[in-house]
XYZ file of C-alpha atoms in Angstrom:
350
model
C -49.352 -29.565 175.401
C -47.822 -27.748 172.147
C -48.532 -29.663 168.905
C -45.444 -31.219 167.840
C -42.853 -30.746 164.647
C -43.858 -33.691 162.825
C -47.661 -34.045 163.734
C -47.719 -30.061 162.619
C -45.910 -30.933 159.459
C -47.931 -33.816 158.507
C -51.309 -31.102 158.758
C -49.768 -29.172 156.832
C -48.364 -31.626 154.325
C -52.087 -33.357 154.353
C -53.698 -30.315 152.595
C -52.857 -30.715 148.593
C -55.719 -28.208 147.257
C -54.144 -25.435 149.590
C -53.881 -23.492 153.171
C -54.431 -20.702 154.576
C -51.424 -18.531 155.294
C -51.594 -15.673 158.087
C -48.639 -13.324 158.405
C -49.047 -10.987 161.310
C -46.669 -8.006 162.318
C -44.026 -9.895 160.371
C -40.396 -7.831 160.234
C -36.879 -8.141 159.086
C -33.910 -6.203 160.462
C -30.817 -7.612 159.472
C -27.753 -7.044 161.542
C -25.909 -3.042 161.165
C -28.772 -1.928 159.728
C -31.307 1.127 161.402
C -34.058 0.393 158.743
C -35.725 -2.900 158.462
C -35.969 -4.415 155.167
C -38.989 -5.308 155.905
C -41.736 -3.711 159.019
C -44.901 -5.175 160.708
C -46.349 -6.521 157.188
C -49.440 -8.197 157.708
C -51.712 -10.133 155.581
C -53.764 -13.316 155.231
C -54.096 -15.554 151.795
C -57.337 -17.669 151.817
C -56.758 -21.011 151.100
C -56.481 -21.611 146.628
C -55.993 -17.812 146.608
C -52.886 -16.342 144.023
C -51.481 -13.518 145.927
C -49.315 -11.049 143.776
C -46.810 -9.094 145.363
C -45.840 -6.224 143.171
C -43.128 -3.391 143.680
C -40.389 -2.125 142.830
C -36.609 -3.884 143.190
C -35.633 -3.182 147.174
C -38.983 -2.632 148.433
C -39.234 -6.213 150.518
C -41.249 -8.061 148.916
C -38.920 -11.280 147.776
C -37.988 -10.456 151.637
C -41.061 -10.781 152.864
C -42.192 -13.841 150.466
C -38.771 -15.980 151.980
C -40.159 -15.577 155.152
C -42.659 -17.699 154.539
C -40.596 -20.591 154.169
C -37.856 -19.290 156.207
C -35.033 -19.229 153.743
C -35.078 -15.774 155.584
C -35.674 -15.904 159.663
C -38.187 -12.765 161.121
C -36.788 -10.542 163.186
C -40.268 -10.403 165.264
C -44.221 -11.541 164.167
C -45.514 -14.778 163.506
C -47.079 -16.810 160.895
C -49.031 -19.765 160.493
C -50.626 -22.306 157.792
C -53.336 -23.154 158.461
C -53.293 -22.286 162.173
C -49.540 -23.887 162.709
C -46.969 -21.598 163.441
C -44.376 -22.451 160.936
C -41.394 -20.781 162.978
C -42.022 -23.502 165.486
C -41.312 -26.287 162.824
C -37.234 -27.224 161.572
C -36.495 -25.024 158.709
C -35.264 -27.682 155.876
C -38.313 -30.013 156.760
C -40.395 -27.272 156.429
C -39.719 -26.386 152.795
C -39.847 -29.852 151.689
C -43.355 -29.032 152.234
C -43.592 -26.164 150.757
C -42.763 -25.411 146.725
C -40.772 -22.806 145.326
C -39.797 -21.487 142.318
C -37.725 -18.969 141.089
C -36.380 -16.736 138.260
C -32.992 -18.897 137.676
C -34.753 -22.208 137.807
C -32.211 -23.541 139.959
C -32.100 -27.023 137.904
C -29.629 -29.565 139.193
C -27.132 -29.738 135.868
C -26.109 -32.790 136.499
C -28.936 -34.469 136.492
C -32.029 -35.812 134.292
C -34.883 -33.542 134.137
C -36.890 -36.703 135.584
C -34.042 -36.541 138.795
C -34.338 -32.918 139.182
C -38.024 -33.318 139.956
C -37.511 -36.433 142.391
C -35.437 -34.185 144.622
C -38.201 -33.838 147.276
C -39.670 -37.443 146.822
C -36.552 -38.557 147.275
C -35.780 -36.528 150.489
C -39.473 -37.413 151.714
C -38.887 -41.019 151.411
C -41.580 -42.328 148.942
C -40.719 -45.289 147.011
C -39.305 -45.206 143.652
C -42.453 -46.313 141.908
C -44.563 -43.662 143.829
C -41.944 -40.961 142.304
C -41.351 -42.495 138.861
C -45.428 -41.921 138.841
C -45.009 -38.863 139.622
C -42.756 -37.834 137.495
C -44.307 -39.150 134.554
C -47.700 -36.977 136.107
C -46.110 -33.515 136.812
C -43.931 -33.809 132.906
C -47.586 -34.126 131.497
C -49.390 -31.630 133.946
C -46.981 -29.138 132.572
C -47.200 -30.601 128.782
C -43.493 -32.223 128.485
C -43.952 -35.614 127.482
C -42.353 -37.957 129.740
C -40.667 -39.955 126.955
C -39.214 -36.934 125.170
C -37.901 -35.126 128.154
C -37.662 -37.371 131.127
C -33.864 -38.539 130.664
C -32.413 -35.151 129.016
C -30.755 -32.883 130.544
C -31.390 -29.684 131.877
C -29.099 -27.893 128.805
C -30.732 -29.640 126.474
C -33.687 -27.934 127.056
C -35.087 -24.307 125.922
C -35.451 -22.036 128.287
C -39.871 -21.882 128.697
C -39.039 -25.674 129.224
C -37.004 -25.369 131.601
C -39.145 -23.469 133.695
C -41.962 -25.458 133.484
C -39.690 -28.210 134.378
C -39.193 -26.357 137.563
C -42.858 -25.921 138.436
C -43.116 -29.416 137.833
C -40.047 -29.967 140.677
C -42.507 -27.695 142.984
C -44.981 -29.579 142.685
C -43.789 -32.550 143.508
C -44.695 -33.448 146.524
C -48.131 -32.055 146.452
C -47.644 -28.979 148.364
C -50.234 -26.585 149.621
C -48.131 -24.126 149.419
C -46.461 -22.319 146.770
C -43.986 -19.590 146.353
C -42.770 -18.100 143.243
C -40.036 -15.465 142.864
C -40.239 -14.068 139.474
C -40.692 -17.592 137.860
C -41.172 -15.826 133.988
C -39.071 -12.607 134.476
C -36.197 -14.280 132.263
C -38.430 -15.356 129.459
C -38.882 -13.887 126.226
C -42.205 -12.039 126.190
C -43.998 -14.188 123.356
C -42.540 -17.300 126.234
C -43.747 -15.518 128.819
C -47.464 -15.075 128.029
C -47.629 -18.834 126.909
C -45.945 -19.502 130.597
C -48.482 -17.274 131.789
C -51.461 -19.104 130.099
C -50.512 -22.235 130.977
C -50.054 -21.823 134.540
C -53.756 -19.893 134.895
C -54.735 -23.364 133.616
C -52.729 -25.340 135.583
C -53.628 -23.432 138.971
C -57.290 -24.158 137.998
C -56.876 -27.560 138.885
C -54.367 -27.842 141.281
C -56.024 -24.920 143.190
C -53.109 -24.423 146.022
C -52.234 -21.212 147.742
C -49.936 -19.254 145.990
C -47.823 -16.473 146.788
C -45.805 -14.506 143.609
C -43.337 -12.132 143.581
C -43.478 -9.812 140.378
C -42.288 -6.311 139.575
C -44.788 -6.734 136.038
C -47.883 -5.173 137.305
C -49.786 -6.335 133.639
C -48.610 -9.832 134.607
C -50.011 -9.254 138.730
C -53.255 -8.245 136.556
C -53.955 -10.962 134.490
C -52.530 -14.103 136.648
C -53.938 -12.469 140.392
C -56.604 -13.157 142.515
C -55.644 -10.092 144.649
C -52.945 -8.268 144.403
C -51.131 -6.208 147.056
C -49.363 -3.511 146.084
C -45.868 -3.108 148.008
C -43.835 0.779 148.753
C -40.510 0.333 151.138
C -40.057 -1.736 154.069
C -42.521 -4.351 152.539
C -46.017 -1.275 153.272
C -48.877 -2.366 151.742
C -50.447 0.502 149.665
C -52.832 -1.463 148.321
C -54.489 -5.120 148.597
C -57.313 -6.005 146.675
C -58.686 -7.593 143.283
C -57.166 -6.988 139.662
C -60.390 -5.179 138.777
C -60.548 -2.957 142.134
C -57.460 -2.358 141.889
C -57.909 -0.710 138.422
C -60.937 1.267 139.154
C -60.128 2.146 142.201
C -56.503 2.872 143.144
C -55.607 4.047 146.551
C -53.229 6.319 145.979
C -51.073 8.268 143.397
C -47.735 6.073 143.731
C -50.862 2.561 143.076
C -51.341 4.491 139.983
C -48.508 5.140 138.741
C -47.832 1.379 139.063
C -51.368 1.119 137.166
C -49.455 3.473 133.992
C -51.915 4.732 131.279
C -54.698 2.696 129.561
C -56.274 1.340 133.081
C -59.659 0.983 131.166
C -58.407 -1.324 128.977
C -56.474 -3.351 131.440
C -60.403 -3.741 132.386
C -61.730 -4.750 129.797
C -58.965 -7.939 129.220
C -60.547 -9.254 133.039
C -64.073 -8.544 131.658
C -65.304 -11.999 129.921
C -67.104 -11.614 126.212
C -70.485 -13.372 128.234
C -71.167 -10.688 130.725
C -72.124 -8.054 128.425
C -75.718 -7.855 126.651
C -75.094 -8.921 123.214
C -76.627 -7.165 120.023
C -78.962 -9.575 117.860
C -76.439 -12.225 116.010
C -77.692 -11.088 112.407
C -76.186 -7.735 113.333
C -72.945 -10.082 112.676
C -72.833 -9.656 108.828
C -69.508 -10.883 108.760
C -67.310 -13.548 109.589
C -65.627 -12.464 112.115
C -65.765 -14.422 115.871
C -65.106 -13.780 118.981
C -66.021 -16.446 121.869
C -68.098 -16.140 125.337
C -64.946 -16.796 127.350
C -63.171 -14.145 126.079
C -62.171 -11.033 127.552
C -63.641 -7.743 125.922
C -60.261 -6.591 125.645
C -60.095 -9.621 123.010
C -63.295 -8.203 121.487
C -62.217 -4.377 121.455
C -58.509 -5.494 119.589
C -60.703 -8.015 116.634
C -63.739 -4.844 115.859
C -60.198 -2.331 115.372
C -58.247 -4.577 113.630
C -61.060 -5.477 111.464
C -62.779 -2.301 111.322
C -66.199 -4.398 111.472
C -69.363 -2.529 112.744
C -69.955 -5.475 114.903
C -68.526 -8.743 115.435
C -70.156 -11.964 115.838
C -70.127 -13.981 119.456
C -70.033 -18.135 119.786
C -70.598 -20.195 122.711
C -68.452 -22.848 123.520
C -70.012 -25.173 121.114
C -68.985 -22.491 117.963
C -73.019 -20.946 117.518
C -73.544 -18.069 117.181
C -75.453 -16.141 119.925
C -75.104 -12.733 119.345
C -72.854 -9.629 118.351
C -70.433 -6.522 120.142
C -69.836 -3.263 119.050
C -67.562 -0.649 120.664
C -70.188 0.659 122.484
C -71.717 -2.409 123.701
C -68.165 -2.483 125.141
C -68.384 0.834 126.175
C -71.253 -0.042 128.248
C -70.482 -3.083 129.922
C -67.178 -1.593 130.935
C -69.448 1.307 132.470
C -71.785 -1.515 133.777
C -68.514 -3.681 135.778
C -67.607 -0.365 137.560
C -70.664 0.533 138.924
C -71.530 -3.192 139.850
C -67.819 -2.515 142.040
C -68.863 0.471 143.591
C -72.204 -1.144 144.564
C -70.112 -4.334 146.499
C -67.746 -1.353 147.837
C -70.871 0.020 149.008
C -72.441 -3.462 150.723
C -68.724 -4.529 152.015
C -68.826 -0.435 153.533
C -72.116 -1.080 155.724
C -71.141 -4.657 156.912
C -67.604 -3.801 158.239
C-alpha cells in the first residue's frame, strides 16, 4: 500500500540532522521551448552534506534546486528525500519541511523579526511558547541578541543582519534539508566573508543537508563538501570535493571556473596541522599561526612579515613548531600525492 502524504511528511520532518536527497534523471521543459532548461539531472546528496551548485547565469542551477521543494515542478524524473517520493506529496506541506533562503531574503516588512521567524512554526500548529522559545534559540544561534532584535522590523536591520534572520527563519521548523539560492550574493565582500564563516560554524552544529546555489567559485570552494560544476541545461561537468576539482579539473570548462591561482586556492583548504613542522626554535620572532588555520593563512603571514619562519601554536597557545615557505610547498605536494593515491584506490574498487 502506498505511503500516505501525512506519514511521508512526518518521516521527513523527523530527520532534523540531514536527509538523503536523490535526483534521478530530472528534467524541466517549459511550454513553448524546444530545449530543456534542465536535462536528465542525476545526483545524490548524502545526509549532512553541503552541496554547491556553481555555474553561469541561465545554466539551470536555480531551476534544479527549486524542483527539490517543487517551487518549480519537474517535467520528468524522480526526486526522493530519505527514500520518499516528493512528487507524491502536497507541495505546500512539503515546503514547510524544507528550509529556503534566497538572495533577496524576503522578510515580511510589516512583521517584526520574531514574527518573521515564527511564520512556519505557526503554520505547523506549534504552541505560542514553543514558537517563542524557538525564535529566541535561533536568534542566539545566528548571533543576534533576542532582547535587542526580536521586536525590530526588517528595515531597522543592516543587510547582513537581515540575511542572518533569513537563515534563522529557514531553520525555524528544524528541517532536515535546506535550499539556499545565492544567499550572500547581495552583501558587500567583508560582510559576505563574515557570513560565510558564521554559516560554516552553524553547519558544523546543525548538520543539515544543504543545496547551495552560487556563481562564485571561491565561495563554492570555501563552503562546499562537494561542488557540482554545471553547464547549460544543468549538465554536470564535474562533481567532486573542492580539493579534487582544484587538483584535477575534468576539462577546460571547469578550468575556466577555477581561473588563476589554483595552488593558492588549494592551500586555503589544507590546515596547518597537516604540514610537517620545523623546530619551534626556528621561529625567532613573535609571528604566530594556529594549527587549525590554513596553509594559505600561513603563507600570507610569511609574505607580509618577511619572516624566514613563523611559529605554530596549538589550541592552548603552546608553541609546537615552525613553518617556512619550503615546508608549505612540501605540504601542498604531499596533499596532491595523497589525493592521487585516493583516486587510484577508488578506481580499483569501482
